Amino acid sequence: MKALAVLLAAAAVLPLSAQAAPGVRLHLLGPWGELRNTTGGQPGLGAAAFVTIPLSRGLVLRPLVGVQVVPKGSTAGLPGTKSSASSTELMIEALWFPDEDPDRGAYLLGAMGGQQWRVSATGTSPSNRSATRIGASGGLGFQFSPRLGVEARIFWSPVETDLTATGLMVAATVRF
């Protein structure tokens, strides 16, 4: 049911602009802090589908729907326990191009939205936790051409009182 709500929300943003251009983001993520301790420092993967909506010459909005998966790794402090984490997100990103050319050049980005987190542990201390929280990220990007770009960003989401998801995300973006 939650997945259906996310898909309907994503479909609702598609007609926001006649100039909207769809795209995808593929990314690697390196967990930090509590997320790193929970998953044994395993690197994760993710993907997102987005729509690019130009607001002005240098400002672009990018609503997106995405997923992240961090595979099972040994949980710090719990011998014999392996944990994995995943999230589904519905975010709004803002991109600012100082040179006012959204087809080429460097840009700053910031994002905020909702994330549905799932953390599963197997072994000595099995558990399944899930929480819906606000997430945020910010970073830098570079648009090589109207279609291809790269980004590096830091992400943050308070999953539970004893687990905050933080880390570094490196991504490639493709606009169609």
C-alpha atoms as one frame of an Amber mdcrd trajectory, in Angstrom:
protein
   0.000   0.000   0.000   2.851   2.416   0.818   4.526   1.641  -2.507   1.283
   2.497  -4.305   1.107   5.841  -2.470   4.702   6.642  -3.480   4.012   5.788
  -7.132   0.826   7.884  -7.175   2.670  10.847  -5.657   5.424  10.504  -8.262
   2.863  10.364 -11.068   1.208  13.502  -9.692   4.379  15.599 -10.149   4.928
  14.599 -13.785   2.567  17.164 -15.353   3.950  20.094 -13.298   5.795  21.533
 -16.267   5.698  21.197 -20.021   9.504  21.490 -19.929   9.907  18.626 -17.435
  12.524  16.072 -18.450  12.634  12.583 -16.879  15.857  10.964 -15.773  17.501
   8.387 -13.532  20.193   8.464 -10.870  22.375   5.455 -10.031  24.480   5.742
  -6.898  26.909   4.097  -4.520  26.694   4.940  -0.849  29.180   4.624   1.950
  27.532   4.507   5.390  28.965   6.465   8.310  28.439   6.345  12.073  25.568
   4.268  13.416  24.538   2.966   9.987  28.129   1.807   9.393  28.187   0.029
  12.789  24.828  -1.626  12.093  25.739  -2.972   8.635  29.417  -3.671   9.216
  30.470  -0.852   6.893  29.104  -2.562   3.781  28.818  -0.159   0.809  25.321
   0.195  -0.607  23.663   0.759  -3.966  20.681   2.797  -5.006  18.650   4.181
  -7.866  16.068   6.895  -8.375  13.747   8.115 -11.099  13.267  11.883 -11.311
  11.727  14.696 -13.296  13.750  17.869 -13.965  11.649  21.040 -13.724  13.425
  24.325 -14.584  12.205  27.216 -12.404  14.574  29.929 -13.643  17.809  30.084
 -15.602  19.884  28.785 -12.686  17.349  26.993 -10.447  15.949  23.512 -11.103
  13.601  21.328  -9.046  13.917  17.564  -9.232  11.157  15.493  -7.550  12.227
  11.848  -7.301  11.336   8.365  -6.137  14.282   6.191  -5.119  15.588   3.170
  -3.245  18.806   2.364  -1.361  20.054  -1.038  -0.221  22.948  -1.716   2.161
  23.673  -5.490   2.237  24.132  -7.586   5.371  27.241  -7.055   7.387  28.411
  -7.939  10.895  26.736  -5.699  13.463  29.179  -3.996  15.842  28.659  -5.012
  19.459  26.424  -8.002  18.606  28.617 -11.038  17.810  26.924 -13.489  15.445
  24.435 -10.875  14.186  24.326  -9.548  10.641  22.178  -6.577   9.672  21.073
  -4.958   6.426  19.286  -1.677   5.758  17.159  -0.359   2.925  15.019   2.666
   2.225  12.422   3.911  -0.201  12.235   7.658  -0.637  10.094  10.414  -2.065
  12.244  13.562  -2.194  12.346  17.046  -3.707  15.788  18.205  -4.799  16.775
  21.779  -5.615  19.739  22.351  -7.931  21.410  25.751  -8.274  23.647  26.404
 -11.266  25.741  29.560 -10.554  26.504  29.982 -14.284  22.742  29.796 -15.028
  23.209  26.925 -17.508  21.466  23.746 -16.275  22.853  21.785 -19.245  26.550
  22.263 -18.395  28.703  23.090 -15.421  28.899  22.814 -11.658  25.914  23.018
  -9.319  24.959  22.858  -5.655  22.133  20.586  -4.573  19.936  20.128  -1.554
  17.137  17.635  -0.961  14.436  16.933   1.596  11.585  14.447   1.756  10.214
  11.271   3.274  12.044   7.967   3.643  10.705   4.548   4.654  13.586   2.689
   6.352  13.803  -1.065   7.000  16.575  -2.592   9.112  16.736  -6.398   9.380
  19.042  -8.429  11.606  19.629 -12.189  11.543  21.687 -14.460  13.773  22.125
 -14.193  17.545  19.922 -11.063  17.945  17.333 -11.157  15.113  15.028  -8.192
  14.588  13.059  -6.327  11.947  12.542  -2.595  12.314  10.901  -0.079  10.045
  10.298   3.653  10.343   9.144   6.505   8.133  11.233   9.623   8.656  12.302
  12.897   7.084  15.569  12.676   5.183  17.890  15.346   3.836  20.993  15.534
   1.679  23.254  18.143   0.174  26.276  18.269  -2.046  27.892  19.194  -5.339
  27.313  18.077  -8.892  28.677  18.599 -12.365  26.616  18.438 -15.561  28.881
  17.294 -18.428  26.191  17.556 -21.091  22.416  18.036 -21.230  22.098  14.297
 -20.512  24.982  13.206 -18.231  26.023  14.421 -14.781  27.782  13.280 -11.594
  27.113  14.136  -7.952  28.649  13.723  -4.508  26.440  14.313  -1.495  26.125
  13.716   2.219  22.834  12.203   3.422  21.097  12.186   6.816  17.937  10.578
   8.219  17.087   9.829  11.891  15.787   6.247  11.549  15.334   5.578  15.284
  16.639   7.038  18.538  19.655   4.699  18.400  20.154   4.760  14.602  20.757
   7.752  12.348  21.452   6.967   8.712  24.338   9.128   7.505  26.920   8.712
   4.810  28.356   9.723   1.477  26.609   9.119  -1.828  28.340   9.253  -5.235
  25.982   9.232  -8.200  25.678   9.403 -11.958  22.588  11.051 -13.450  21.120
  10.589 -16.911  18.352  12.798 -18.332  16.289  11.600 -21.270
